[in-house]
Coordinates of C-alpha atoms and ligand atoms in Angstrom, one line a residue:
M556 CA -25.8 -84.0 17.3
S557 CA -26.0 -86.0 13.9
D558 CA -29.1 -86.6 12.2
P559 CA -30.7 -89.8 13.0
I560 CA -32.3 -90.5 9.8
P561 CA -29.3 -91.1 7.1
D562 CA -31.5 -93.3 5.1
S563 CA -32.8 -90.4 3.2
T564 CA -29.5 -88.8 2.6
A565 CA -28.7 -91.8 0.4
A566 CA -31.4 -90.8 -2.2
I567 CA -30.0 -87.4 -2.4
A568 CA -26.9 -88.5 -4.5
L569 CA -29.2 -88.9 -7.2
A570 CA -30.5 -85.4 -6.8
P571 CA -30.6 -82.3 -8.9
K572 CA -30.8 -83.1 -12.5
T573 CA -32.7 -86.5 -12.0
R574 CA -36.2 -84.8 -12.6
Q575 CA -35.2 -83.4 -15.9
V576 CA -33.4 -86.5 -17.1
T577 CA -36.4 -88.7 -16.2
A578 CA -39.1 -86.3 -17.8
F579 CA -36.8 -86.6 -21.0
R580 CA -36.4 -90.3 -20.8
R581 CA -40.1 -90.6 -20.3
F582 CA -40.7 -88.6 -23.3
L583 CA -38.6 -90.7 -25.4
S584 CA -40.4 -93.7 -24.3
K585 CA -43.3 -92.3 -26.2
P586 CA -43.0 -93.3 -29.8
L587 CA -46.0 -91.1 -31.1
A588 CA -44.9 -88.0 -29.3
V589 CA -41.2 -88.5 -30.3
G590 CA -42.6 -89.0 -34.1
A591 CA -44.6 -85.8 -33.8
A592 CA -41.7 -83.6 -32.5
V593 CA -39.7 -84.8 -35.3
I594 CA -42.3 -84.0 -37.9
L595 CA -42.8 -80.7 -36.3
A596 CA -39.0 -79.9 -36.1
I597 CA -38.8 -80.7 -39.9
V598 CA -41.8 -78.2 -40.6
V599 CA -40.1 -75.5 -38.4
L600 CA -36.9 -76.1 -40.1
V601 CA -38.4 -75.9 -43.5
A602 CA -40.1 -72.8 -42.5
V603 CA -37.0 -71.0 -41.2
F604 CA -34.9 -71.8 -44.3
A605 CA -37.7 -71.3 -46.8
P606 CA -35.6 -68.6 -48.5
I607 CA -32.4 -71.1 -48.9
I608 CA -34.3 -74.4 -50.0
A609 CA -37.0 -73.1 -52.1
P610 CA -36.0 -73.7 -55.5
F611 CA -38.1 -71.0 -57.0
D612 CA -39.9 -67.7 -55.9
P613 CA -43.4 -68.7 -54.9
G614 CA -44.9 -65.9 -56.8
A615 CA -43.3 -66.3 -60.0
S616 CA -45.9 -67.6 -62.6
S617 CA -45.6 -68.6 -66.1
L618 CA -49.0 -69.2 -67.6
K619 CA -47.4 -71.7 -70.4
D620 CA -46.7 -73.8 -67.3
A621 CA -50.2 -73.8 -65.8
F622 CA -51.0 -77.4 -64.4
G623 CA -47.6 -78.6 -65.9
P624 CA -46.8 -82.1 -64.7
A625 CA -44.1 -83.0 -62.2
S626 CA -40.5 -83.0 -63.4
A627 CA -37.2 -83.3 -62.1
A628 CA -36.8 -79.5 -61.7
N629 CA -40.4 -79.2 -60.5
P630 CA -41.0 -82.3 -58.3
L631 CA -44.7 -81.3 -57.5
G632 CA -45.4 -79.8 -60.7
F633 CA -47.2 -76.4 -61.3
D634 CA -50.5 -74.9 -60.0
S635 CA -53.3 -73.1 -62.1
A636 CA -51.0 -69.7 -62.6
G637 CA -48.0 -71.9 -63.3
R638 CA -46.2 -71.4 -60.1
D639 CA -43.9 -73.9 -58.7
V640 CA -46.0 -76.1 -56.1
L641 CA -42.9 -77.2 -53.8
S642 CA -41.7 -73.6 -53.6
R643 CA -45.1 -72.4 -52.6
L644 CA -45.3 -75.6 -50.2
I645 CA -42.0 -74.5 -48.6
W646 CA -42.7 -70.8 -48.4
G647 CA -46.4 -72.0 -47.1
A648 CA -44.6 -73.6 -44.2
Q649 CA -42.9 -70.2 -43.2
N650 CA -46.2 -68.3 -43.5
T651 CA -48.4 -70.7 -41.8
M652 CA -46.2 -71.0 -39.0
T653 CA -45.6 -67.2 -38.7
G654 CA -49.5 -66.7 -38.7
A655 CA -49.8 -69.3 -35.8
G656 CA -47.0 -67.8 -34.2
I657 CA -48.4 -64.3 -34.2
A658 CA -51.6 -65.7 -32.7
L659 CA -50.0 -67.5 -30.2
I660 CA -48.0 -64.6 -28.9
V661 CA -50.9 -62.4 -28.7
A662 CA -52.7 -64.9 -26.7
L663 CA -49.7 -65.6 -24.4
V664 CA -49.1 -61.9 -23.8
L665 CA -52.7 -61.4 -23.0
G666 CA -53.7 -64.5 -21.4
I667 CA -50.7 -65.5 -18.9
P668 CA -49.9 -62.1 -17.3
T669 CA -53.7 -61.4 -16.7
G670 CA -54.1 -65.2 -15.5
L671 CA -51.4 -64.8 -13.0
I672 CA -52.5 -61.6 -11.5
A673 CA -56.2 -62.7 -11.4
G674 CA -55.2 -66.1 -9.8
Y675 CA -52.9 -64.6 -7.2
Y676 CA -54.4 -61.6 -6.1
G677 CA -58.0 -62.2 -6.8
R678 CA -60.5 -59.3 -5.6
W679 CA -61.4 -56.8 -8.1
F680 CA -58.8 -57.6 -10.8
D681 CA -60.0 -61.0 -11.1
S682 CA -63.7 -60.0 -11.2
I683 CA -63.2 -57.8 -14.1
S684 CA -60.9 -59.8 -16.0
S685 CA -63.0 -62.8 -15.7
W686 CA -65.9 -60.7 -16.9
I687 CA -64.0 -59.6 -20.0
V688 CA -62.9 -63.2 -20.7
N689 CA -66.5 -64.5 -20.5
L690 CA -67.6 -61.7 -22.8
V691 CA -64.8 -62.6 -25.4
M692 CA -65.6 -66.4 -24.9
S693 CA -69.3 -65.7 -25.9
L694 CA -68.5 -64.1 -29.1
P695 CA -68.6 -66.5 -32.1
A696 CA -65.1 -66.5 -33.6
M697 CA -65.8 -66.7 -37.0
V698 CA -68.2 -63.8 -37.0
V699 CA -65.8 -61.6 -35.2
L700 CA -63.2 -62.5 -37.7
L701 CA -65.4 -61.5 -40.5
A702 CA -66.2 -58.3 -39.0
S703 CA -62.6 -57.8 -38.3
R704 CA -61.8 -58.3 -42.2
A705 CA -64.6 -55.9 -43.0
I706 CA -63.0 -53.2 -40.6
L707 CA -59.4 -53.9 -40.7
G708 CA -58.9 -55.3 -44.2
P709 CA -58.0 -58.9 -45.8
T710 CA -54.3 -59.1 -44.5
I711 CA -53.7 -62.3 -42.9
W712 CA -51.4 -61.1 -40.3
V713 CA -54.0 -58.6 -38.8
L714 CA -56.6 -61.3 -38.9
M715 CA -54.2 -63.5 -36.9
I716 CA -53.6 -60.9 -34.0
V717 CA -57.4 -60.7 -33.7
M718 CA -57.5 -64.5 -33.5
G719 CA -54.8 -64.3 -30.8
V720 CA -57.2 -62.2 -28.8
L721 CA -59.9 -64.4 -29.2
V722 CA -57.9 -67.6 -27.8
A723 CA -56.4 -65.5 -25.1
P724 CA -59.1 -66.5 -22.5
S725 CA -57.9 -70.1 -22.9
F726 CA -54.5 -69.2 -21.3
F727 CA -56.1 -66.9 -19.0
R728 CA -58.5 -69.6 -17.6
L729 CA -55.8 -72.2 -17.2
V730 CA -53.5 -70.0 -15.5
R731 CA -56.0 -68.4 -13.2
G732 CA -57.4 -71.9 -12.2
I733 CA -53.9 -73.2 -11.3
V734 CA -52.5 -70.1 -9.7
G735 CA -55.8 -69.7 -7.6
N736 CA -55.0 -73.1 -5.9
V737 CA -51.1 -72.6 -5.8
R738 CA -51.3 -69.3 -4.0
N739 CA -52.9 -71.3 -0.8
E740 CA -49.9 -73.6 -0.7
L741 CA -48.1 -73.1 2.5
Y742 CA -44.6 -73.0 0.7
V743 CA -46.1 -69.6 -0.9
D744 CA -46.9 -68.5 2.4
A745 CA -43.6 -69.4 3.6
A746 CA -41.9 -67.5 0.8
R747 CA -44.2 -64.4 1.7
V748 CA -43.0 -64.6 5.4
S749 CA -39.5 -64.8 4.3
G750 CA -40.0 -61.1 3.0
L751 CA -40.0 -62.0 -0.7
R752 CA -41.8 -59.4 -2.9
D753 CA -45.0 -60.7 -4.6
W754 CA -43.5 -60.4 -8.1
R755 CA -40.5 -62.8 -7.1
I756 CA -42.9 -65.2 -5.4
I757 CA -45.1 -65.3 -8.6
G758 CA -42.1 -65.4 -11.1
R759 CA -40.4 -68.2 -9.0
H760 CA -42.7 -70.2 -6.8
V761 CA -46.0 -69.7 -8.8
F762 CA -45.2 -69.5 -12.5
I763 CA -43.1 -72.7 -12.3
V764 CA -46.1 -74.7 -11.5
V765 CA -48.1 -73.2 -14.8
R766 CA -45.3 -73.7 -16.9
A767 CA -45.9 -77.4 -17.9
P768 CA -49.7 -76.9 -18.5
I769 CA -48.8 -73.8 -20.5
I770 CA -46.6 -75.6 -22.9
I771 CA -49.2 -78.1 -23.4
Q772 CA -51.8 -75.7 -24.2
V773 CA -49.4 -73.9 -26.5
A774 CA -49.3 -77.0 -28.7
L775 CA -52.9 -77.5 -28.8
V776 CA -53.8 -73.7 -29.5
A777 CA -51.0 -73.9 -32.2
G778 CA -52.8 -76.5 -33.9
V779 CA -56.3 -74.6 -33.4
A780 CA -54.6 -71.6 -34.8
I781 CA -53.1 -73.4 -38.0
G782 CA -56.6 -74.9 -38.7
L783 CA -58.5 -71.5 -38.4
Q784 CA -56.0 -69.7 -40.3
A785 CA -56.3 -72.6 -43.3
G786 CA -59.9 -72.0 -42.9
L787 CA -60.1 -68.4 -43.3
E788 CA -57.7 -68.6 -46.4
F789 CA -59.9 -71.7 -47.9
L790 CA -63.0 -69.6 -47.5
G791 CA -61.4 -66.7 -49.4
I792 CA -61.8 -64.5 -46.4
T793 CA -58.1 -63.1 -46.7
S794 CA -56.5 -61.5 -49.6
G795 CA -54.8 -64.7 -50.5
D796 CA -51.7 -62.8 -51.9
T797 CA -49.5 -64.6 -49.1
P798 CA -48.6 -68.2 -50.0
T799 CA -50.0 -70.2 -47.2
W800 CA -51.2 -73.6 -47.1
G801 CA -55.0 -72.4 -46.5
A802 CA -54.4 -70.2 -49.9
M803 CA -53.0 -73.3 -51.7
L804 CA -55.9 -75.5 -50.4
N805 CA -58.5 -72.6 -51.8
E806 CA -56.7 -72.5 -54.9
A807 CA -56.5 -76.2 -55.5
F808 CA -60.3 -76.4 -54.5
Q809 CA -61.4 -74.3 -57.4
N810 CA -59.6 -76.6 -59.8
I811 CA -60.4 -79.9 -58.1
Q812 CA -61.7 -81.4 -61.4
R813 CA -58.7 -80.7 -63.6
A814 CA -55.9 -81.2 -60.9
P815 CA -56.9 -83.1 -58.1
M816 CA -53.5 -83.8 -56.9
L817 CA -53.0 -80.0 -56.1
L818 CA -55.2 -80.6 -53.0
L819 CA -52.8 -83.3 -51.8
W820 CA -49.8 -81.3 -50.9
P821 CA -51.3 -78.4 -48.8
G822 CA -53.7 -80.9 -47.2
L823 CA -50.9 -83.5 -46.3
A824 CA -49.0 -80.6 -44.7
L825 CA -51.8 -79.3 -42.8
G826 CA -53.1 -82.7 -41.6
L827 CA -49.5 -83.8 -40.5
T828 CA -48.5 -80.6 -38.7
S829 CA -52.1 -80.4 -36.8
A830 CA -52.1 -84.1 -35.9
S831 CA -48.4 -83.7 -34.8
L832 CA -49.4 -80.9 -32.5
V833 CA -52.1 -82.8 -30.9
L834 CA -49.8 -85.9 -30.6
L835 CA -47.0 -83.9 -29.1
A836 CA -49.5 -82.3 -26.5
S837 CA -51.0 -85.3 -25.3
G838 CA -47.3 -86.8 -25.2
L839 CA -46.2 -83.7 -23.1
S840 CA -49.2 -83.7 -20.8
D841 CA -48.3 -87.4 -19.9
V842 CA -44.7 -86.4 -19.3
L843 CA -44.9 -82.9 -17.7
G844 CA -48.5 -83.5 -16.0
E845 CA -47.4 -85.1 -12.8
R846 CA -44.7 -82.4 -12.5
G847 CA -46.9 -79.3 -13.1
A848 CA -49.6 -80.6 -10.8
P849 CA -49.6 -78.4 -7.5
A850 CA -48.9 -80.4 -4.4
A851 CA -51.9 -81.6 -2.9
R852 CA -51.1 -80.2 0.8
R853 CA -53.1 -77.0 1.2
R854 CA -54.0 -74.9 3.9
T855 CA -57.6 -75.7 4.7
R856 CA -59.7 -72.7 5.7
R857 CA -60.8 -73.3 9.0
N858 CA -64.5 -73.6 9.9
A859 CA -65.5 -70.6 12.1
A860 CA -66.8 -71.8 15.3
P861 CA -69.7 -70.1 16.9
A862 CA -68.5 -67.3 19.1
I863 CA -68.5 -67.9 22.8
V864 CA -68.4 -65.1 25.1
V865 CA -66.5 -65.8 28.2
P866 CA -66.1 -63.6 31.0
S867 CA -63.0 -61.7 30.8
T868 CA -60.3 -63.1 33.4
S869 CA -58.3 -60.8 35.1
V870 CA -54.7 -61.1 33.6
P871 CA -53.2 -57.8 34.5
A872 CA -51.3 -56.2 31.6
P873 CA -47.5 -55.9 32.3
A874 CA -46.7 -52.3 33.0
E875 CA -43.6 -52.0 30.9
R876 CA -43.7 -53.2 27.4
G877 CA -41.4 -56.1 26.5
A878 CA -38.0 -55.0 24.6
L879 CA -38.3 -57.6 21.7
L880 CA -42.2 -58.4 21.3
S881 CA -45.1 -56.5 22.9
I882 CA -48.6 -57.2 22.2
R883 CA -51.4 -55.1 24.0
D884 CA -55.0 -55.1 23.7
L885 CA -54.6 -57.5 20.2
A886 CA -58.0 -58.2 18.6
V887 CA -58.5 -60.0 15.5
S888 CA -61.6 -60.2 13.6
Y889 CA -63.0 -61.7 10.5
E890 CA -65.7 -60.4 8.1
L891 CA -68.6 -62.8 7.8
A892 CA -70.5 -63.8 4.5
D893 CA -73.7 -61.9 5.8
G894 CA -71.6 -58.7 6.3
G895 CA -71.0 -59.1 10.1
V896 CA -67.8 -59.2 11.8
R897 CA -66.6 -62.1 14.1
E898 CA -63.8 -61.4 16.6
V899 CA -61.6 -64.6 17.2
V900 CA -58.9 -62.8 19.4
H901 CA -60.2 -60.4 22.2
G902 CA -57.8 -58.1 23.3
I903 CA -54.5 -60.0 24.7
N904 CA -51.5 -58.7 26.3
L905 CA -47.9 -60.6 25.7
D906 CA -44.4 -59.7 26.1
I907 CA -41.1 -61.4 25.3
A908 CA -37.6 -60.3 26.0
P909 CA -34.6 -61.0 23.9
G910 CA -33.4 -64.5 24.6
E911 CA -36.7 -65.6 26.2
I912 CA -38.8 -68.3 25.0
L913 CA -42.8 -68.1 25.5
G914 CA -44.9 -70.8 24.9
L915 CA -48.5 -69.9 23.6
V916 CA -50.7 -72.9 24.7
G917 CA -54.3 -73.6 24.3
E918 CA -56.7 -76.0 22.8
S919 CA -57.5 -75.9 18.9
G920 CA -59.3 -72.9 17.8
S921 CA -58.2 -70.7 20.7
G922 CA -56.6 -68.1 18.6
K923 CA -52.8 -69.0 18.9
S924 CA -52.1 -69.0 15.3
Q925 CA -54.1 -65.6 14.6
T926 CA -51.9 -64.1 17.2
A927 CA -48.7 -65.5 15.5
F928 CA -50.2 -64.3 12.0
S929 CA -50.9 -61.0 13.5
I930 CA -47.3 -60.5 14.6
L931 CA -46.1 -61.4 11.2
G932 CA -48.8 -59.6 9.3
I933 CA -49.9 -62.5 7.2
L934 CA -53.6 -62.9 8.6
P935 CA -55.8 -65.0 5.9
E936 CA -57.9 -63.1 3.5
G937 CA -61.1 -61.7 5.4
G938 CA -58.9 -61.3 8.8
S939 CA -57.6 -58.3 10.3
V940 CA -56.5 -56.7 13.6
S941 CA -59.5 -54.7 14.9
R942 CA -57.6 -53.1 17.6
G943 CA -54.6 -53.0 19.8
S944 CA -50.9 -52.7 19.3
V945 CA -47.8 -55.0 18.6
T946 CA -44.3 -53.6 18.5
I947 CA -41.3 -55.4 17.7
Q948 CA -38.1 -53.9 18.8
G949 CA -40.3 -50.8 19.6
T950 CA -41.5 -50.6 15.9
E951 CA -45.4 -50.7 15.8
V952 CA -46.5 -53.3 13.2
I953 CA -50.2 -52.7 13.3
G954 CA -51.1 -50.7 10.4
L955 CA -47.4 -50.7 9.1
A956 CA -47.1 -50.4 5.4
E957 CA -47.1 -53.7 3.8
K958 CA -43.5 -53.0 2.4
K959 CA -42.3 -52.0 5.7
H960 CA -43.7 -55.0 7.3
R961 CA -42.0 -57.1 4.6
E962 CA -38.6 -55.7 5.6
L963 CA -39.1 -56.6 9.0
R964 CA -40.1 -60.4 7.9
G965 CA -37.2 -62.4 7.7
T966 CA -34.4 -60.0 9.1
V967 CA -36.3 -59.0 12.3
V968 CA -38.9 -61.6 12.8
A969 CA -38.9 -64.9 11.1
Y970 CA -41.3 -67.7 11.1
V971 CA -41.1 -71.4 11.5
P972 CA -44.3 -73.0 10.3
Q973 CA -46.1 -76.2 11.2
E974 CA -45.9 -78.5 8.3
P975 CA -42.3 -78.9 7.2
M976 CA -42.9 -80.7 3.8
S977 CA -45.7 -78.5 2.6
N978 CA -43.7 -75.3 3.3
L979 CA -40.9 -76.5 0.9
D980 CA -41.5 -75.9 -2.6
P981 CA -41.4 -79.0 -4.7
S982 CA -40.0 -77.6 -7.7
F983 CA -36.6 -76.4 -6.3
T984 CA -33.7 -77.7 -4.3
I985 CA -33.1 -77.0 -0.7
G986 CA -30.1 -75.1 -1.5
D987 CA -32.0 -73.0 -4.0
Q988 CA -34.7 -72.5 -1.7
L989 CA -32.3 -71.5 1.3
A990 CA -30.4 -69.1 -1.0
E991 CA -33.2 -67.3 -2.4
P992 CA -33.7 -64.9 0.7
L993 CA -30.0 -64.4 1.2
R994 CA -29.6 -63.3 -2.5
V995 CA -32.6 -61.2 -2.4
R996 CA -32.8 -59.7 1.1
L997 CA -29.1 -59.8 1.9
G998 CA -27.8 -59.2 -1.6
L999 CA -25.1 -61.9 -1.4
S1000 CA -23.6 -63.3 -4.6
K1001 CA -24.3 -66.8 -5.8
Q1002 CA -21.2 -68.1 -4.3
A1003 CA -21.7 -66.2 -1.0
A1004 CA -25.2 -67.4 -0.7
K1005 CA -24.2 -70.8 -1.4
A1006 CA -21.4 -70.9 1.2
R1007 CA -23.9 -69.3 3.7
V1008 CA -26.5 -72.1 2.8
L1009 CA -23.8 -74.7 3.9
E1010 CA -23.1 -73.1 7.1
L1011 CA -26.8 -72.8 8.0
L1012 CA -27.4 -76.3 7.2
Q1013 CA -24.5 -77.3 9.6
M1014 CA -25.8 -74.8 12.2
V1015 CA -29.1 -76.7 12.3
E1016 CA -27.1 -80.1 12.6
I1017 CA -27.8 -81.6 9.2
A1018 CA -25.2 -84.2 8.7
D1019 CA -24.2 -83.8 5.1
P1020 CA -25.0 -80.3 4.3
A1021 CA -23.7 -80.6 0.6
R1022 CA -26.0 -83.4 -0.2
T1023 CA -29.0 -81.7 1.4
C1024 CA -28.3 -78.7 -0.5
A1025 CA -28.7 -80.6 -3.7
A1026 CA -31.9 -82.4 -2.8
Y1027 CA -35.2 -81.7 -3.5
P1028 CA -37.7 -81.8 -0.5
H1029 CA -39.2 -85.3 -1.4
E1030 CA -35.8 -86.5 -1.1
I1031 CA -35.3 -85.6 2.8
S1032 CA -37.0 -86.6 5.8
G1033 CA -39.7 -84.9 7.7
G1034 CA -37.1 -84.2 10.6
M1035 CA -34.6 -82.8 7.8
A1036 CA -37.3 -80.6 6.5
Q1037 CA -38.1 -79.2 9.8
R1038 CA -34.2 -78.4 10.4
V1039 CA -34.1 -76.8 6.9
L1040 CA -37.2 -74.5 7.8
I1041 CA -35.3 -73.4 10.9
A1042 CA -32.3 -72.8 8.8
G1043 CA -34.4 -70.9 6.6
A1044 CA -35.9 -68.8 9.4
M1045 CA -32.5 -68.1 10.9
S1046 CA -30.8 -67.3 7.4
C1047 CA -31.3 -63.7 7.7
D1048 CA -30.4 -63.6 11.6
P1049 CA -33.7 -62.5 13.0
D1050 CA -34.0 -61.5 16.5
L1051 CA -37.6 -63.1 17.0
L1052 CA -38.7 -66.5 16.0
V1053 CA -42.5 -67.4 15.7
A1054 CA -42.6 -71.1 15.9
D1055 CA -46.0 -72.6 15.0
E1056 CA -46.4 -76.1 16.4
P1057 CA -42.7 -76.7 15.0
T1058 CA -42.6 -80.3 16.2
T1059 CA -46.1 -81.6 15.7
A1060 CA -45.4 -83.3 12.2
L1061 CA -42.5 -85.3 13.7
D1062 CA -41.6 -88.4 15.6
V1063 CA -40.9 -88.2 19.4
T1064 CA -36.9 -88.6 19.1
V1065 CA -36.9 -85.9 16.1
Q1066 CA -39.3 -83.6 18.3
A1067 CA -36.5 -83.8 21.1
E1068 CA -33.8 -83.1 18.7
V1069 CA -35.6 -80.2 17.3
L1070 CA -36.4 -78.8 20.6
S1071 CA -32.6 -78.9 21.8
L1072 CA -31.7 -77.1 18.5
L1073 CA -34.3 -74.3 19.2
R1074 CA -32.7 -74.2 22.8
R1075 CA -29.2 -74.0 21.3
L1076 CA -30.1 -71.2 18.8
R1077 CA -31.6 -69.3 21.8
S1078 CA -28.3 -69.6 23.9
D1079 CA -25.9 -69.1 21.0
R1080 CA -27.6 -66.1 19.3
G1081 CA -30.0 -64.8 22.1
I1082 CA -33.0 -64.9 19.9
G1083 CA -36.3 -64.4 21.5
V1084 CA -38.9 -67.3 20.5
L1085 CA -42.9 -67.4 20.5
I1086 CA -43.7 -71.0 20.4
V1087 CA -47.2 -71.8 19.5
T1088 CA -48.1 -75.4 20.6
H1089 CA -50.8 -77.5 22.3
N1090 CA -48.0 -79.8 23.8
L1091 CA -47.3 -79.3 27.3
G1092 CA -44.2 -81.5 27.1
V1093 CA -42.8 -79.0 24.6
V1094 CA -43.6 -76.1 27.2
A1095 CA -42.0 -78.0 30.0
D1096 CA -38.9 -78.9 27.8
L1097 CA -38.5 -75.6 26.2
C1098 CA -40.2 -72.4 27.7
D1099 CA -39.1 -69.8 30.2
R1100 CA -42.8 -68.7 30.4
V1101 CA -46.2 -69.8 29.4
A1102 CA -49.3 -68.0 28.2
V1103 CA -52.7 -70.1 28.3
M1104 CA -55.3 -69.3 25.8
Q1105 CA -58.9 -70.2 25.7
Q1106 CA -61.5 -68.9 23.4
G1107 CA -59.6 -65.9 21.9
R1108 CA -58.3 -64.7 25.5
I1109 CA -55.4 -65.3 27.5
V1110 CA -56.5 -66.6 30.9
E1111 CA -53.4 -67.1 32.6
Q1112 CA -49.6 -66.4 32.1
G1113 CA -46.5 -67.0 34.3
S1114 CA -43.3 -68.8 34.5
T1115 CA -43.4 -72.4 33.2
E1116 CA -42.8 -73.8 36.5
Q1117 CA -45.7 -71.7 38.1
I1118 CA -48.3 -72.7 35.4
L1119 CA -47.4 -76.5 35.3
V1120 CA -46.9 -76.9 39.1
A1121 CA -49.5 -74.5 40.4
P1122 CA -51.9 -73.5 37.6
E1123 CA -54.5 -71.1 38.9
H1124 CA -57.2 -70.9 36.4
P1125 CA -59.6 -73.6 35.7
Y1126 CA -58.8 -74.1 32.2
T1127 CA -55.2 -74.4 32.7
R1128 CA -55.8 -77.2 35.1
Q1129 CA -58.2 -78.7 32.9
L1130 CA -55.6 -78.5 30.2
L1131 CA -52.9 -80.1 32.3
G1132 CA -55.5 -82.7 33.6
A1133 CA -56.4 -83.5 29.8
A1134 CA -52.6 -83.9 29.0
L1135 CA -52.4 -86.5 31.7
D1136 CA -55.5 -88.3 30.6
G1137 CA -55.3 -91.4 28.8
V1138 CA -51.7 -91.9 30.4
D1139 CA -52.1 -95.4 32.5
A1140 CA -51.1 -94.4 36.1
R1141 CA -48.0 -96.2 37.2
P1142 CA -48.9 -98.5 39.9
E1143 CA -47.2 -97.8 43.0
W1144 CA -43.8 -99.5 43.4
Q1145 CA -43.9 -102.8 45.5
P1146 CA -41.1 -104.9 46.7
R1147 CA -41.0 -107.9 45.0
T1148 CA -41.8 -111.0 47.1
T1149 CA -39.7 -113.9 46.4
E1150 CA -40.9 -117.4 48.0
V1151 CA -38.1 -119.1 49.3
S1152 CA -38.7 -122.7 49.5
A1153 CA -37.5 -124.5 52.3
Ligands
ATP1051 N1 -59.9 -67.8 7.8 C1 -60.5 -67.6 8.8 N2 -61.7 -67.3 8.6 C2 -62.7 -67.2 9.8 N3 -62.3 -67.5 10.9 C3 -61.1 -68.1 11.1 C4 -60.2 -68.2 10.0 N4 -59.0 -69.0 10.5 C5 -59.3 -68.9 11.6 N5 -60.3 -68.4 12.2 C6 -61.1 -68.8 13.4 O1 -60.4 -68.1 14.4 C7 -60.3 -68.9 15.6 C8 -58.9 -69.1 16.2 O2 -58.1 -69.9 15.1 P1 -56.7 -70.1 15.1 O3 -56.2 -70.7 14.2 O4 -55.9 -69.1 15.8 O5 -56.6 -71.4 16.4 P2 -55.4 -72.1 17.0 O6 -55.5 -72.0 18.3 O7 -54.2 -71.8 16.2 O8 -56.1 -73.8 16.6 P3 -54.9 -74.9 16.2 O9 -54.0 -75.2 17.3 O10 -56.0 -75.8 15.7 O11 -54.1 -74.2 15.0 C9 -61.0 -70.1 15.4 O12 -62.2 -70.1 16.0 C10 -61.0 -70.3 13.7 O13 -62.4 -70.7 13.4

């Protein structure tokens, strides 16, 4: 069957490098930012090639030349010690940049990893690191630098390391804040469910989102570091031995009456460099800001509804456990803010045999997703399995070490989530995202993974796999995105597929196609499927058996035919009734009466 939405594929031809090119073009359209980048590039080149381009030794002095005027050999004249001003300015670029670089490197090394860990994991690491950061931020920087000078000596490089520690909190806070939001993105959950390790998820899916804001922050902090360094030198807090722009300013200021021009050159260099960094940061923030912002689609934390105790209905626990999936007496609980515990799934039993499709139906909040998450071992924070057993192919997964559970995810049990678009990382092409688990989990080479991705896309009936492979998520339709997620779930050839409302976000035609795809995968590959849905149409179309959930309990289960045709439990009847409510009853067929005129 071909994809009915060919329009999206047209856009795909533009795909992979378009974003970088557009960002670069957008940058070029900002004259101030481009000018600033050019000035900074010149300063950096001068700093790097200072030993080659400086005409004289910056420390060589000749008292007879003190305050000597400009000449062809010394275009900017001499300072109070008879040193060549141009050479000192050139070396000053190198030393000033090195000082700012040291502060930046220390700040980045301290701020980014801690911000990533605190934002991603939260808990005790976040509390402790945030406490330390608040402490550092509450310290007056100048006082700390003066104290450091007294203890560690007047060397500028040592003071720049201290400055790096003082500015590290700005990176920590930036990264922690963004990562805290991104960790709730569905595509991060999807990466977790596909069995990827945390460090890989952080490195690949999370870090990419903070990259742009970090670049902008680097430009701003570099300006601050240069300014502070110059301030320290100007106040004479450092030894002043190293030719830096700040040290030149200090020396010039002492002789302002006699040679005011000496202030001009280091002042101009500092002013131009700092202003360029600010302008560059602002330009970058315009250009990269849009890409850096995390997608606004987040999984919202559901509101806990008050617990309603309903009498347990007698659903006999099957005597034998299902060969593929077997759930016995599963209960899921959440910790409450007041220290109490709320049980949301109350001891359910379910079984799935290989090649069987089981529908888990029930109204919103009945516990369907909590059951699915328990199987996958991805219950949200605060939730835990409080009792019971879940086995997949005979392996008990409750209490299984996270490492072992991760090994099962993707290869034995895979997940097809509800919102296709939110589960794809907007920063990577479809091909990249599908290849990732193949390379990491199955150890395929780049080439082999690419070939397998094309096969997978073909398997889920995507019309032009090569184009889709090169497309970003925003360049494909919702139906294609759902197929891509199914392809991703099938990539490591699992035996059990857990699909959470896989058709809810799709229109009716595409829904039908996705259901037929799931049916075909079952018959071709013999996988078992647990499909979570509130749509009885999906159940009728796809499932062999149905379990009906109400308020955390399974109130009835049986074959699809039995549940739909002869439901026993009042709640099942109510569900069926609700499904038919709102549908206009079709009027009874009447033969058309045609009046024949005589
Ligand atoms: N993070 C959470 N913290 C506390 N309670 C939660 C949390 N997530 C879900 N619950 C509660 O668990 C119960 C079952 O939720 P679940 O998500 O399994 O329902 P569902 O049947 O899948 O509903 P839907 O069809 O709307 O997704 C609900 O009462 C919900 O309020």
